[in-house]
mmCIF file with all atom_site columns, C-alpha atoms in Angstrom:
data_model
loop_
_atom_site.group_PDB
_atom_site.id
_atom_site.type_symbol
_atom_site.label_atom_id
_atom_site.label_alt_id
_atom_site.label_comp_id
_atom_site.label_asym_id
_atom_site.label_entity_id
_atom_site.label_seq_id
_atom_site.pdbx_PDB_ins_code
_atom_site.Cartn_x
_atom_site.Cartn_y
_atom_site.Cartn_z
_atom_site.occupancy
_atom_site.B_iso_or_equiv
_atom_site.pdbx_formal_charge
_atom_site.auth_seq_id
_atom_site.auth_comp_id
_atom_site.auth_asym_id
_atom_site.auth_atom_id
_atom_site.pdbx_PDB_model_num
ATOM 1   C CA . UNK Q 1 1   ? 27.708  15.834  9.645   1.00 62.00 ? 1   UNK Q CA 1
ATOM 2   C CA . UNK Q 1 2   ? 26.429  12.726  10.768  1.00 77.00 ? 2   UNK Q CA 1
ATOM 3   C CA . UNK Q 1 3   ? 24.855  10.181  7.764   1.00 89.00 ? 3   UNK Q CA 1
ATOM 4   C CA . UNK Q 1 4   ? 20.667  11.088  8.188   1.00 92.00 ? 4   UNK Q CA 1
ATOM 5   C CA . UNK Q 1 5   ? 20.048  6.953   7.934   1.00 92.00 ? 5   UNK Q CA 1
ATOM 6   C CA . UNK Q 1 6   ? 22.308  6.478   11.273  1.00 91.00 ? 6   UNK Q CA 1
ATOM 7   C CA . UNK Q 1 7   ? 20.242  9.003   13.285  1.00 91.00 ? 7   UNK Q CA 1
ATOM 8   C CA . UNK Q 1 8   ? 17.412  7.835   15.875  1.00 88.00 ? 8   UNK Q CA 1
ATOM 9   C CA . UNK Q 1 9   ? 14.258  9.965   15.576  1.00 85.00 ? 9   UNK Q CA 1
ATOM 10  C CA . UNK Q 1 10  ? 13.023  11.574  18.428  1.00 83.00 ? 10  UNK Q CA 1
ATOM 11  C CA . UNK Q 1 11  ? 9.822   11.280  20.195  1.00 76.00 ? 11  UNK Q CA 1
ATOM 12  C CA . UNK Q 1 12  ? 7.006   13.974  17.666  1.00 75.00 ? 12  UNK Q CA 1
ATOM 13  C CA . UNK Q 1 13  ? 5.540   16.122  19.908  1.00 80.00 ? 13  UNK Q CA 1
ATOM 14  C CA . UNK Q 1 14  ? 1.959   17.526  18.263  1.00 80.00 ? 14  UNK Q CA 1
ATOM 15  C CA . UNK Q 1 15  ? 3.751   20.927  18.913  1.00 82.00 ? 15  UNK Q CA 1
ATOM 16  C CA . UNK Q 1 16  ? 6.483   19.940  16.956  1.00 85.00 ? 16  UNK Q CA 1
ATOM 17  C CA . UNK Q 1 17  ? 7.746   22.619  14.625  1.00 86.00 ? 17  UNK Q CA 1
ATOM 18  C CA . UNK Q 1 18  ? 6.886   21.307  10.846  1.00 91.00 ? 18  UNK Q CA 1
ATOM 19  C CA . UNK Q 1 19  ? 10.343  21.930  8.585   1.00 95.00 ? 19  UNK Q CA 1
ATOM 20  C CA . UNK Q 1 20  ? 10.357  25.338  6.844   1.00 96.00 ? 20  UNK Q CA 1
ATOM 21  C CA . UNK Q 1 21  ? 10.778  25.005  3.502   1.00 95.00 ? 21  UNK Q CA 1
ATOM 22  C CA . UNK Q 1 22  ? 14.044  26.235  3.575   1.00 97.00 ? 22  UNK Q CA 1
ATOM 23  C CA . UNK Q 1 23  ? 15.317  23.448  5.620   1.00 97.00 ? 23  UNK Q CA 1
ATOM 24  C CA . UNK Q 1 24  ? 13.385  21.509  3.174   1.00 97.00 ? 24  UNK Q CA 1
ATOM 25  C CA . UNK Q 1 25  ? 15.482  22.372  0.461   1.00 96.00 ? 25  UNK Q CA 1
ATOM 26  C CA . UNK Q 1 26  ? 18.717  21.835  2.568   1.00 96.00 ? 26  UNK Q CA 1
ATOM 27  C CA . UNK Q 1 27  ? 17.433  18.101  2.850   1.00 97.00 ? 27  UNK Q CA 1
ATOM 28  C CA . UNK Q 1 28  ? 15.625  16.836  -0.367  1.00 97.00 ? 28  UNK Q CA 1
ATOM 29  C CA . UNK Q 1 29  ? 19.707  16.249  -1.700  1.00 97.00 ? 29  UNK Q CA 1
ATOM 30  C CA . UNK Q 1 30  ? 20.394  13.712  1.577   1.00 96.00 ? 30  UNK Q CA 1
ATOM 31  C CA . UNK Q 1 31  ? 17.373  11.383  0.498   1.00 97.00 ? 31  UNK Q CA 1
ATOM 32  C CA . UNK Q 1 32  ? 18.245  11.002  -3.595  1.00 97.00 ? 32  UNK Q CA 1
ATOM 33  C CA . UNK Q 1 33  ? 15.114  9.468   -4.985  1.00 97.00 ? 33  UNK Q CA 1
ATOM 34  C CA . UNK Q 1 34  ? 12.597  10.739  -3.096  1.00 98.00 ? 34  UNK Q CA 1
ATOM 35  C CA . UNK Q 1 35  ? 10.336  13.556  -3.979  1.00 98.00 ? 35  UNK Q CA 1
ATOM 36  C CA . UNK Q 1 36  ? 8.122   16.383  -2.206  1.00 98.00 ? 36  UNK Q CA 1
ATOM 37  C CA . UNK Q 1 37  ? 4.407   15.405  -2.733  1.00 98.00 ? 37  UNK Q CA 1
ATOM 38  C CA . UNK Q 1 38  ? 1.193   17.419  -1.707  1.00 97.00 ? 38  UNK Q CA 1
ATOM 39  C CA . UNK Q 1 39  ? -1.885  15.334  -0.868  1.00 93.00 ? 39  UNK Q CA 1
ATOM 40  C CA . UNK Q 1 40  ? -4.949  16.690  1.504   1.00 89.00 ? 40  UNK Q CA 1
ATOM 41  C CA . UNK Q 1 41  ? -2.754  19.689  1.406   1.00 92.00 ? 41  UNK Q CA 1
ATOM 42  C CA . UNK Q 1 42  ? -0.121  17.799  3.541   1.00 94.00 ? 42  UNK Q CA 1
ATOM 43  C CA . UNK Q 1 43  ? 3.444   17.374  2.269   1.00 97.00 ? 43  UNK Q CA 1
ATOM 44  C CA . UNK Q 1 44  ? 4.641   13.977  1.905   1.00 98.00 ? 44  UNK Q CA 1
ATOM 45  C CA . UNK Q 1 45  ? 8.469   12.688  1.504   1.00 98.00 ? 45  UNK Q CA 1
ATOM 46  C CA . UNK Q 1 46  ? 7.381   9.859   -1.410  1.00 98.00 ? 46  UNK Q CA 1
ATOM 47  C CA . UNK Q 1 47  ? 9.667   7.707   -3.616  1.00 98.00 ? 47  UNK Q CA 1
ATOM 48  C CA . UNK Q 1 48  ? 8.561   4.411   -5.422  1.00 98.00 ? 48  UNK Q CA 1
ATOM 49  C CA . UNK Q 1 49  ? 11.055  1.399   -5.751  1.00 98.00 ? 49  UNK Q CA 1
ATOM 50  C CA . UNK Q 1 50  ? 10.853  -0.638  -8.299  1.00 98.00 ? 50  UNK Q CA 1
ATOM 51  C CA . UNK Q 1 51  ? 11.099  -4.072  -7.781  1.00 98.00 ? 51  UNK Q CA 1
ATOM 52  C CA . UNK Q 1 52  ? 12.121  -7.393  -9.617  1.00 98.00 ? 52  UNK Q CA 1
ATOM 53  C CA . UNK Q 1 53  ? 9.706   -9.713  -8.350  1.00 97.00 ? 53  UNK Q CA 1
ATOM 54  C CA . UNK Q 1 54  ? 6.602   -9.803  -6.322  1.00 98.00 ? 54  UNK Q CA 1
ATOM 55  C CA . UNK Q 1 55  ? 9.035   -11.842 -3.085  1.00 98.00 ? 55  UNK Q CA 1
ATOM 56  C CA . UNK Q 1 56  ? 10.892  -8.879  -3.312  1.00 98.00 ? 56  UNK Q CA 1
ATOM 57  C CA . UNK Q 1 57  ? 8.006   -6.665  -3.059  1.00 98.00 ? 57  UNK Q CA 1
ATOM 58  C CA . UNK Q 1 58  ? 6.846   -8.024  -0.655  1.00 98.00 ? 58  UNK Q CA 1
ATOM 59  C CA . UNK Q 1 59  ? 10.586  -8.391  1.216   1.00 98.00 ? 59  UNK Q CA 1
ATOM 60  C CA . UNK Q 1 60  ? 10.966  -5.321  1.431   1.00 98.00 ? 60  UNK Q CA 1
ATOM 61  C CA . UNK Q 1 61  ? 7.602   -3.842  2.363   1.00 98.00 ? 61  UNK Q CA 1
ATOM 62  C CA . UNK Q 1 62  ? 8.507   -5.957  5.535   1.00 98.00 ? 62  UNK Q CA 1
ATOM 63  C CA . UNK Q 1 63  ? 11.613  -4.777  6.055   1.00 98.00 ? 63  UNK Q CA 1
ATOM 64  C CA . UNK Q 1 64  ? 10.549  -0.588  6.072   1.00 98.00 ? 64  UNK Q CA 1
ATOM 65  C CA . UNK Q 1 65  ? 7.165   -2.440  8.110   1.00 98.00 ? 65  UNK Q CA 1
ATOM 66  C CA . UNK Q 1 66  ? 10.028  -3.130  10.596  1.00 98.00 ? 66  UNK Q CA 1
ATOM 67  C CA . UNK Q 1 67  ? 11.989  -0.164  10.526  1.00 97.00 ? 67  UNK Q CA 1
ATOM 68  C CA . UNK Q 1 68  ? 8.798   1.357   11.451  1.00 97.00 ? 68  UNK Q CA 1
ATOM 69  C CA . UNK Q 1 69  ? 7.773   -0.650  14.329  1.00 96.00 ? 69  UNK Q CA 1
ATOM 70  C CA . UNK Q 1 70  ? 11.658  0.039   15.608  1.00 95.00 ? 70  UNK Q CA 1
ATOM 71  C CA . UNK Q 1 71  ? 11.167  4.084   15.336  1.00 94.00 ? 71  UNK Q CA 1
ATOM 72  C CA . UNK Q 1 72  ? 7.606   4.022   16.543  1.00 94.00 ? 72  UNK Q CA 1
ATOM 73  C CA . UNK Q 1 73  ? 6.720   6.200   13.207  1.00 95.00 ? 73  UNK Q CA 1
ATOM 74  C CA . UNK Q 1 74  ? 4.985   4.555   10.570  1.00 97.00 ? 74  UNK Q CA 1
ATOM 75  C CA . UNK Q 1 75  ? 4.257   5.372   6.781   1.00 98.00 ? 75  UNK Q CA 1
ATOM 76  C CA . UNK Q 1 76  ? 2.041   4.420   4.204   1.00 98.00 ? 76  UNK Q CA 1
ATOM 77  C CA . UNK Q 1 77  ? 3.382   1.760   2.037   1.00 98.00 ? 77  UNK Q CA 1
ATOM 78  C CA . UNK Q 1 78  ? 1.725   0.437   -1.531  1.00 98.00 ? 78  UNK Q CA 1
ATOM 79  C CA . UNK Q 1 79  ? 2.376   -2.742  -2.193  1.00 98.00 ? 79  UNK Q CA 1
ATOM 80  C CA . UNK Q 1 80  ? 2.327   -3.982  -6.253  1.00 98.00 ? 80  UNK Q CA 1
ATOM 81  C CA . UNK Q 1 81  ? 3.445   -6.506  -8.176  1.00 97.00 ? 81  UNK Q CA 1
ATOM 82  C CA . UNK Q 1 82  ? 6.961   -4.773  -9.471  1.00 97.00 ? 82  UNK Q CA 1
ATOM 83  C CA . UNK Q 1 83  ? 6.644   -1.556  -7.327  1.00 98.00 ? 83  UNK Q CA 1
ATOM 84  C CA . UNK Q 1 84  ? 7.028   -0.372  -3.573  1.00 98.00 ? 84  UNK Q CA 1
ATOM 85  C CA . UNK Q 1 85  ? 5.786   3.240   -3.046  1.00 98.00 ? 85  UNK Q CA 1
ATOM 86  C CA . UNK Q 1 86  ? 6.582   4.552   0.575   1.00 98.00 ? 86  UNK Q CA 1
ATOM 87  C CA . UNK Q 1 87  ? 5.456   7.815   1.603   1.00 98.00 ? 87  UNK Q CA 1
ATOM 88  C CA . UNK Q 1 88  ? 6.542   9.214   4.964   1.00 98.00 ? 88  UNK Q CA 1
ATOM 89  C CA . UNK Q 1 89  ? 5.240   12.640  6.744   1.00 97.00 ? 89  UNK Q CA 1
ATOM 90  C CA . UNK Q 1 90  ? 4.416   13.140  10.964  1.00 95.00 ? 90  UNK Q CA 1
ATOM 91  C CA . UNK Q 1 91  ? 0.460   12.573  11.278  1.00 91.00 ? 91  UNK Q CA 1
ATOM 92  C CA . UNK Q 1 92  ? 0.766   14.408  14.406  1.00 90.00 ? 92  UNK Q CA 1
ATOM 93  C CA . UNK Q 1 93  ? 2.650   18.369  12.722  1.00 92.00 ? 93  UNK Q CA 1
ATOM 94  C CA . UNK Q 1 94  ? 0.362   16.759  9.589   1.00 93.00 ? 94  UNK Q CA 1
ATOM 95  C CA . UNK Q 1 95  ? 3.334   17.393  7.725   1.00 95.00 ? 95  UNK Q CA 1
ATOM 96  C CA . UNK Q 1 96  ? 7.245   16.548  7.494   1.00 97.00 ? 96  UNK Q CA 1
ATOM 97  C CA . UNK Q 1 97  ? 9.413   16.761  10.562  1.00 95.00 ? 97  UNK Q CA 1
ATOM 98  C CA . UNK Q 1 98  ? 12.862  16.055  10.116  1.00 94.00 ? 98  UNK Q CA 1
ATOM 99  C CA . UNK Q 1 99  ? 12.129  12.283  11.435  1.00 95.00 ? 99  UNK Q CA 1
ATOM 100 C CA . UNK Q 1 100 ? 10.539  11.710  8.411   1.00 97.00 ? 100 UNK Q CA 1
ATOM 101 C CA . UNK Q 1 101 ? 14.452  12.871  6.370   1.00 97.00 ? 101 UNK Q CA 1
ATOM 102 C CA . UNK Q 1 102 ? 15.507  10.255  8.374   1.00 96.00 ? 102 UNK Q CA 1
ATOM 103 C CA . UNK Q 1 103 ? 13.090  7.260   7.901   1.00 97.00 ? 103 UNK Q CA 1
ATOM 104 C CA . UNK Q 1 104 ? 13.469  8.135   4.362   1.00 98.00 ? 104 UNK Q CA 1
ATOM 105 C CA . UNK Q 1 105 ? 16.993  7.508   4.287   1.00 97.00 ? 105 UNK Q CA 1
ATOM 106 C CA . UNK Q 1 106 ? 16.893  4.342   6.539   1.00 97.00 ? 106 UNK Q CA 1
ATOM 107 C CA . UNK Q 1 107 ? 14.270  2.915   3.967   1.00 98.00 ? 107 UNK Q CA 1
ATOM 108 C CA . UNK Q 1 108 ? 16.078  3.663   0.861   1.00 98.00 ? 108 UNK Q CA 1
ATOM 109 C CA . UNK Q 1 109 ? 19.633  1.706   2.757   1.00 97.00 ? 109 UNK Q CA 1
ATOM 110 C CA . UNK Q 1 110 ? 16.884  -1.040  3.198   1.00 97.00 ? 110 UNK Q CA 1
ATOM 111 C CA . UNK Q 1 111 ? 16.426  -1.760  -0.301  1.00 97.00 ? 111 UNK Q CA 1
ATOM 112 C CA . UNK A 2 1   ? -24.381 -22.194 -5.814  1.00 62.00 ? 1   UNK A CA 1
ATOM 113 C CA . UNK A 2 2   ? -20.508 -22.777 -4.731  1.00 77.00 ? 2   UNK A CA 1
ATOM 114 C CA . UNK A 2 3   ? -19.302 -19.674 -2.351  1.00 89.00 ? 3   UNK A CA 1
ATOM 115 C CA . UNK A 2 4   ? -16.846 -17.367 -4.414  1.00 93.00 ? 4   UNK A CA 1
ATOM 116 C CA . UNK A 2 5   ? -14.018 -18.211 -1.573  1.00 92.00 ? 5   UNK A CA 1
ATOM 117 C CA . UNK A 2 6   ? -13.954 -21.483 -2.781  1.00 91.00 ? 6   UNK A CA 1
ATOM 118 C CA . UNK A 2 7   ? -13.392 -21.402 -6.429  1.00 91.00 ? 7   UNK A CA 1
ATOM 119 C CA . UNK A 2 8   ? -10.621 -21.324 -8.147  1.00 88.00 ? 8   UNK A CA 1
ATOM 120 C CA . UNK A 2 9   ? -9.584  -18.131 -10.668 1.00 85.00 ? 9   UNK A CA 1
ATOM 121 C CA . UNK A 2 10  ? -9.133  -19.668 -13.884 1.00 83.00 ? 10  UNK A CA 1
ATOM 122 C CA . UNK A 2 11  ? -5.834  -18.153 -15.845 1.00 76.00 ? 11  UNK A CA 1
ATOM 123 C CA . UNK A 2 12  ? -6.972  -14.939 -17.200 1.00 75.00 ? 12  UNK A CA 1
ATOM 124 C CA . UNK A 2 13  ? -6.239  -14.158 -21.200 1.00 80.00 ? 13  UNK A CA 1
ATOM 125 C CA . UNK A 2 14  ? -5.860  -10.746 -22.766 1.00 80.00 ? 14  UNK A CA 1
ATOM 126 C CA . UNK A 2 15  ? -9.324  -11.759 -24.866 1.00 82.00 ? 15  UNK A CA 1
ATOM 127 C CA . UNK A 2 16  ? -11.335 -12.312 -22.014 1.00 85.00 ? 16  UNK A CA 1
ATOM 128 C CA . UNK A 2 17  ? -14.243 -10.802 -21.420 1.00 86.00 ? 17  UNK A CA 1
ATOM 129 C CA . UNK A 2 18  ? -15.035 -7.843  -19.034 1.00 91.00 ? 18  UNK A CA 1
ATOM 130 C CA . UNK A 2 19  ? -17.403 -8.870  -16.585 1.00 96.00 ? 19  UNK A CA 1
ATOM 131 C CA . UNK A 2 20  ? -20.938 -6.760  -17.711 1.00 96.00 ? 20  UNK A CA 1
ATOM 132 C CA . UNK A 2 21  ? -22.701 -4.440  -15.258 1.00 95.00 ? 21  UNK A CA 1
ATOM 133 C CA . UNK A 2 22  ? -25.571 -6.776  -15.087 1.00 97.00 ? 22  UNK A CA 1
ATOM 134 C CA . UNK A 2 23  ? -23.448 -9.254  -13.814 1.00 97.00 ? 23  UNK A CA 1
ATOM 135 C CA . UNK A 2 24  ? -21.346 -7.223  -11.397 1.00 97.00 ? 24  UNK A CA 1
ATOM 136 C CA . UNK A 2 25  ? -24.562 -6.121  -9.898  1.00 96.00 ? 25  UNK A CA 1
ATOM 137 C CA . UNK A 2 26  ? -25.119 -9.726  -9.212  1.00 96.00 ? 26  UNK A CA 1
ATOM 138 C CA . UNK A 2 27  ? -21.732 -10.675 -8.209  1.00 97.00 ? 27  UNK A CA 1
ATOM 139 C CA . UNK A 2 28  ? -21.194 -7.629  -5.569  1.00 97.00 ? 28  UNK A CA 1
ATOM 140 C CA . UNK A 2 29  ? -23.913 -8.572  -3.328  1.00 97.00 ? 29  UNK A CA 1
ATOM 141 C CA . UNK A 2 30  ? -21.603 -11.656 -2.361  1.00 96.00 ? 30  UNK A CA 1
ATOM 142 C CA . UNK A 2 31  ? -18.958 -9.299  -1.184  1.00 97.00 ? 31  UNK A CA 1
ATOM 143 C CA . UNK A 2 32  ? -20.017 -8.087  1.845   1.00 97.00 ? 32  UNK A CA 1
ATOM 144 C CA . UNK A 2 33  ? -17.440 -4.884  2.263   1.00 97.00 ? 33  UNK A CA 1
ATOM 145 C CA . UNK A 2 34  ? -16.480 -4.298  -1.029  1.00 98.00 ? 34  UNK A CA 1
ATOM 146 C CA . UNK A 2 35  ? -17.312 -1.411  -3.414  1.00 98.00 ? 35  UNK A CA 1
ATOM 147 C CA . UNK A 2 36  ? -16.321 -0.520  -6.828  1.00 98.00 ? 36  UNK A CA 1
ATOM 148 C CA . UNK A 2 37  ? -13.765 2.293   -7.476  1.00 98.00 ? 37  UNK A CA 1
ATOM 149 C CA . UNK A 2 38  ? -12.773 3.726   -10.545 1.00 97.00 ? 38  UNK A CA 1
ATOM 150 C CA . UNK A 2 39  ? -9.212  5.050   -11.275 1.00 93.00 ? 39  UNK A CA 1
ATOM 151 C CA . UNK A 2 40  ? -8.038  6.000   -14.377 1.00 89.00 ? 40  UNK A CA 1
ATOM 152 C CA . UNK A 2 41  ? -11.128 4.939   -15.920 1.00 92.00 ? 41  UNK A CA 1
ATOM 153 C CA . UNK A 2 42  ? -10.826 1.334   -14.687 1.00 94.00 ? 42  UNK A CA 1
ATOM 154 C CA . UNK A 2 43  ? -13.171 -0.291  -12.055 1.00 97.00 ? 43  UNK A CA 1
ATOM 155 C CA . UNK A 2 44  ? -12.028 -2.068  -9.234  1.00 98.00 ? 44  UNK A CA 1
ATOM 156 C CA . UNK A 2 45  ? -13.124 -3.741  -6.709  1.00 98.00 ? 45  UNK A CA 1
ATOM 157 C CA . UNK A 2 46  ? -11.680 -1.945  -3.325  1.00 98.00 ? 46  UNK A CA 1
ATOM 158 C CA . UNK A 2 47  ? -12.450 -2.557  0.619   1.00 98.00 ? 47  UNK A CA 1
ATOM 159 C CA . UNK A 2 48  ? -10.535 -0.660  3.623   1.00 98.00 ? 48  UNK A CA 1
ATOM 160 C CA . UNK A 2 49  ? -10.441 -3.327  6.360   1.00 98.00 ? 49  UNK A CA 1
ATOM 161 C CA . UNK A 2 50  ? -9.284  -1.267  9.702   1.00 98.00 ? 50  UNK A CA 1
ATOM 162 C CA . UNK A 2 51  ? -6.949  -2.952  12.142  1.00 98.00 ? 51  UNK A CA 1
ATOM 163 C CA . UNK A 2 52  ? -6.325  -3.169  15.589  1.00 98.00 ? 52  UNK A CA 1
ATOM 164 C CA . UNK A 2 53  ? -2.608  -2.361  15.186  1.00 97.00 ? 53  UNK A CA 1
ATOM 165 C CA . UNK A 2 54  ? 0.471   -1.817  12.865  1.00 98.00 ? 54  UNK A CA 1
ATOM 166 C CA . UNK A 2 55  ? 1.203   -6.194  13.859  1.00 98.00 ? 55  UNK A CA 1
ATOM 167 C CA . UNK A 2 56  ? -2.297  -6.821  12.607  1.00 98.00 ? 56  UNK A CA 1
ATOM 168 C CA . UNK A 2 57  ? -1.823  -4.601  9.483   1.00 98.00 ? 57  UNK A CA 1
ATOM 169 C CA . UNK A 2 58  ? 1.368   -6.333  8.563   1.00 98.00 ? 58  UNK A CA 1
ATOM 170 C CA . UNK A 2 59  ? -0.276  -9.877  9.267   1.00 98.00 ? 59  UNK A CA 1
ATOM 171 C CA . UNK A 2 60  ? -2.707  -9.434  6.889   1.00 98.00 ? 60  UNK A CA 1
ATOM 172 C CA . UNK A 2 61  ? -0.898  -7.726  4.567   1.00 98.00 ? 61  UNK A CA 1
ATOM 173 C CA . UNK A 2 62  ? 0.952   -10.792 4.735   1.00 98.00 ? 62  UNK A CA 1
ATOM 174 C CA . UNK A 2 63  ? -1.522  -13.036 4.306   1.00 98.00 ? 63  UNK A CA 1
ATOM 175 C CA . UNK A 2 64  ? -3.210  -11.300 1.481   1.00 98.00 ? 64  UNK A CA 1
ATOM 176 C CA . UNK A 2 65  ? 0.357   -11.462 -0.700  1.00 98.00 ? 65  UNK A CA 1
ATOM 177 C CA . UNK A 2 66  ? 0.289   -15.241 0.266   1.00 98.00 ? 66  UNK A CA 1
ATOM 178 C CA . UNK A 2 67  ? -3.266  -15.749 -1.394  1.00 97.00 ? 67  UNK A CA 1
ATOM 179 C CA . UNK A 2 68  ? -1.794  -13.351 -4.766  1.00 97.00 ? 68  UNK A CA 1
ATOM 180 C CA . UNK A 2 69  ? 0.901   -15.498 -5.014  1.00 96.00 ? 69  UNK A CA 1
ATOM 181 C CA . UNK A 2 70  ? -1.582  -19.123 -5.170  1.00 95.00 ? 70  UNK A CA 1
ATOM 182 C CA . UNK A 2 71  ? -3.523  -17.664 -7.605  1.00 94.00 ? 71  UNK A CA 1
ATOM 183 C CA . UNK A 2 72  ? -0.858  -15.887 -9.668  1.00 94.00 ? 72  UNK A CA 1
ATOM 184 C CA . UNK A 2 73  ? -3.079  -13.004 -9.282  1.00 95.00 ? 73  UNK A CA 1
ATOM 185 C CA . UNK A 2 74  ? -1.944  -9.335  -7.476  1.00 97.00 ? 74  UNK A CA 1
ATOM 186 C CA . UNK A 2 75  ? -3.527  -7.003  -5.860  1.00 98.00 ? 75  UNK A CA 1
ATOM 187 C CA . UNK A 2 76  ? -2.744  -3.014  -4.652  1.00 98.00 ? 76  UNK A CA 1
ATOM 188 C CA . UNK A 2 77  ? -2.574  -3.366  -0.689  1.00 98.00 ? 77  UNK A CA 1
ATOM 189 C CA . UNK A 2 78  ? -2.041  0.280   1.179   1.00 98.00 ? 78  UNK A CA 1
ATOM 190 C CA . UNK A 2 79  ? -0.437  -0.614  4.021   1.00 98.00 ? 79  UNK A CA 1
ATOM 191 C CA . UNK A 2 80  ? -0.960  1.670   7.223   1.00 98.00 ? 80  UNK A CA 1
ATOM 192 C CA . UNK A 2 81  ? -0.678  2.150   10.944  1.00 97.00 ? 81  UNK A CA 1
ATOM 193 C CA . UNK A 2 82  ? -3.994  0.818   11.472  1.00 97.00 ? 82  UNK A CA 1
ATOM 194 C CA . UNK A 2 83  ? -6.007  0.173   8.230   1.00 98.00 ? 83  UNK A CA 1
ATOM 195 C CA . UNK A 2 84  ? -5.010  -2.441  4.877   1.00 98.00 ? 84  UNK A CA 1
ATOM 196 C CA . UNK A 2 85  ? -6.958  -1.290  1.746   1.00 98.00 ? 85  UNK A CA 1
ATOM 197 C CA . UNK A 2 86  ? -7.325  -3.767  -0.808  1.00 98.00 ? 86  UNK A CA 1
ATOM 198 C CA . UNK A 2 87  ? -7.616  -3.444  -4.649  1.00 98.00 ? 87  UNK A CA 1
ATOM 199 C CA . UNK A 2 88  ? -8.518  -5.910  -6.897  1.00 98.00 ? 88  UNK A CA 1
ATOM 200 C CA . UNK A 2 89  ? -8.800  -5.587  -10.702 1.00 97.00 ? 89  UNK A CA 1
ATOM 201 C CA . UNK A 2 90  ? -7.623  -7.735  -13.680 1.00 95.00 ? 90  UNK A CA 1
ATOM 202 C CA . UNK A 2 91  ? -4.506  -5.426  -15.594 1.00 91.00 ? 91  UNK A CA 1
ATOM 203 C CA . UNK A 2 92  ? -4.428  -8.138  -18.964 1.00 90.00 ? 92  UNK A CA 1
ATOM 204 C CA . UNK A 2 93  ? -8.246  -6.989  -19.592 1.00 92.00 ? 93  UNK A CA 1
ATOM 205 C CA . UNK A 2 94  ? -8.569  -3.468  -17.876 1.00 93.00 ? 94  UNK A CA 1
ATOM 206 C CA . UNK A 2 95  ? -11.037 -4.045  -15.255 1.00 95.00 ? 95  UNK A CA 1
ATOM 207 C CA . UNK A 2 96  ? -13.283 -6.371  -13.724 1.00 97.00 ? 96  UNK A CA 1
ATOM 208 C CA . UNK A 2 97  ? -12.919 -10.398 -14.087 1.00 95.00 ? 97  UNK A CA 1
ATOM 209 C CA . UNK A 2 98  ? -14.936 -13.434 -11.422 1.00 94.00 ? 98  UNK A CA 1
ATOM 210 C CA . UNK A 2 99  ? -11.250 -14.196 -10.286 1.00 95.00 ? 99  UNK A CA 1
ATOM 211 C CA . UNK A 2 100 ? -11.412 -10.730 -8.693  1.00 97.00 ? 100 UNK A CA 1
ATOM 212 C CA . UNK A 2 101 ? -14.526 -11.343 -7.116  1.00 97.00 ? 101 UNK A CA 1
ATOM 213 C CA . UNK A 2 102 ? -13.030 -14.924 -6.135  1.00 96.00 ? 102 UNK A CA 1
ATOM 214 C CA . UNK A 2 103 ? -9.947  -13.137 -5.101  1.00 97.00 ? 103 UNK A CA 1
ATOM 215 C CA . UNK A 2 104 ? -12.055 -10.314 -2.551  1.00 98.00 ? 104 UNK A CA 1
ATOM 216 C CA . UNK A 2 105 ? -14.093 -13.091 -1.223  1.00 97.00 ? 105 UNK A CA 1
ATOM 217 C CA . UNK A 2 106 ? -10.801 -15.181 -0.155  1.00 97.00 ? 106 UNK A CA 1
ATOM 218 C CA . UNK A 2 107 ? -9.452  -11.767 1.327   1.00 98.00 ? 107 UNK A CA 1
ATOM 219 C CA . UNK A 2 108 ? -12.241 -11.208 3.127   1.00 98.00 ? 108 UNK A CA 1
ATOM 220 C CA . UNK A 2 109 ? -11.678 -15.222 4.683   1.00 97.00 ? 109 UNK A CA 1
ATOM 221 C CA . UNK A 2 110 ? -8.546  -14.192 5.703   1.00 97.00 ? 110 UNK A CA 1
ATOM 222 C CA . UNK A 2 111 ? -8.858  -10.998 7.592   1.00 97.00 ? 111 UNK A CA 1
#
């Protein structure tokens, strides 16, 4: 099967399915690092890099900035001295759509 | 008195002192935005500036890391699709220092 981080996300309709959590489960092992998180009882796709340096901190939070502008679909990003956290999840299914599998990959390949 | 935006932070030791509640009281007034959080049991100074778009965001993201570099001094910035929060606080002493107060008012210059 095709590599998630070489796949284009498609357009997120609001009446989008959100991923069951079976499906889920069959991703979480495509995108190592990154974890299931729950906040506002919405489920977020989160991992935090850790960084050497504030420049690269601040590298790469432009880098994912402009992976995001590319795919139309943006996530939150925290920005620290020695740490990146990116959190992705589809605003409009307020949850994860399998876009957000895919960003996840294509940020962790742009680290 | 000389505006906060202008002065300098002075390098901050491990010894120095907390800023007191009298004098945050005072100093807060001169920070038109900004309110003071507390997570983890530390206070910080915090203000969500809301932007016109994701190119804005990343702007002043970008200008915000500039100003942490020049002072040697680093924020938490939440990056999102149309909002920067900004969090200032001094790690070596566990809460509130002037150069975070100097550090908000130059943010708020820059936005």
């Amino acid at each position: 099967m095709e590599k998630l981080s070489t796949q284009v996300c498609e357009a997120c309709r609001a009446d989008a399915p959100l991923l069951t959590q079976e499906e889920i489960t069959s991703l979480i092992p495509k995108v190592e690092g990154w974890e299931i998180t729950v906040e506002d009882n919405l489920q977020k796709l989160t991992r935090v890099f850790k960084t050497k340096s504030y420049a690269q901190s601040l590298l790469f939070t432009n880098a994912v900035a402009t992976l995001a502008e590319e795919a139309n679909h943006h996530p939150l990003i925290v920005l620290e001295y020695a740490s990146v956290t990116v959190q992705w999840w589809s605003h409009k299914i307020k949850g994860l759509h399998r876009n957000d599998f895919i960003m996840a990959a294509k940020t962790s390949e742009s680290f």
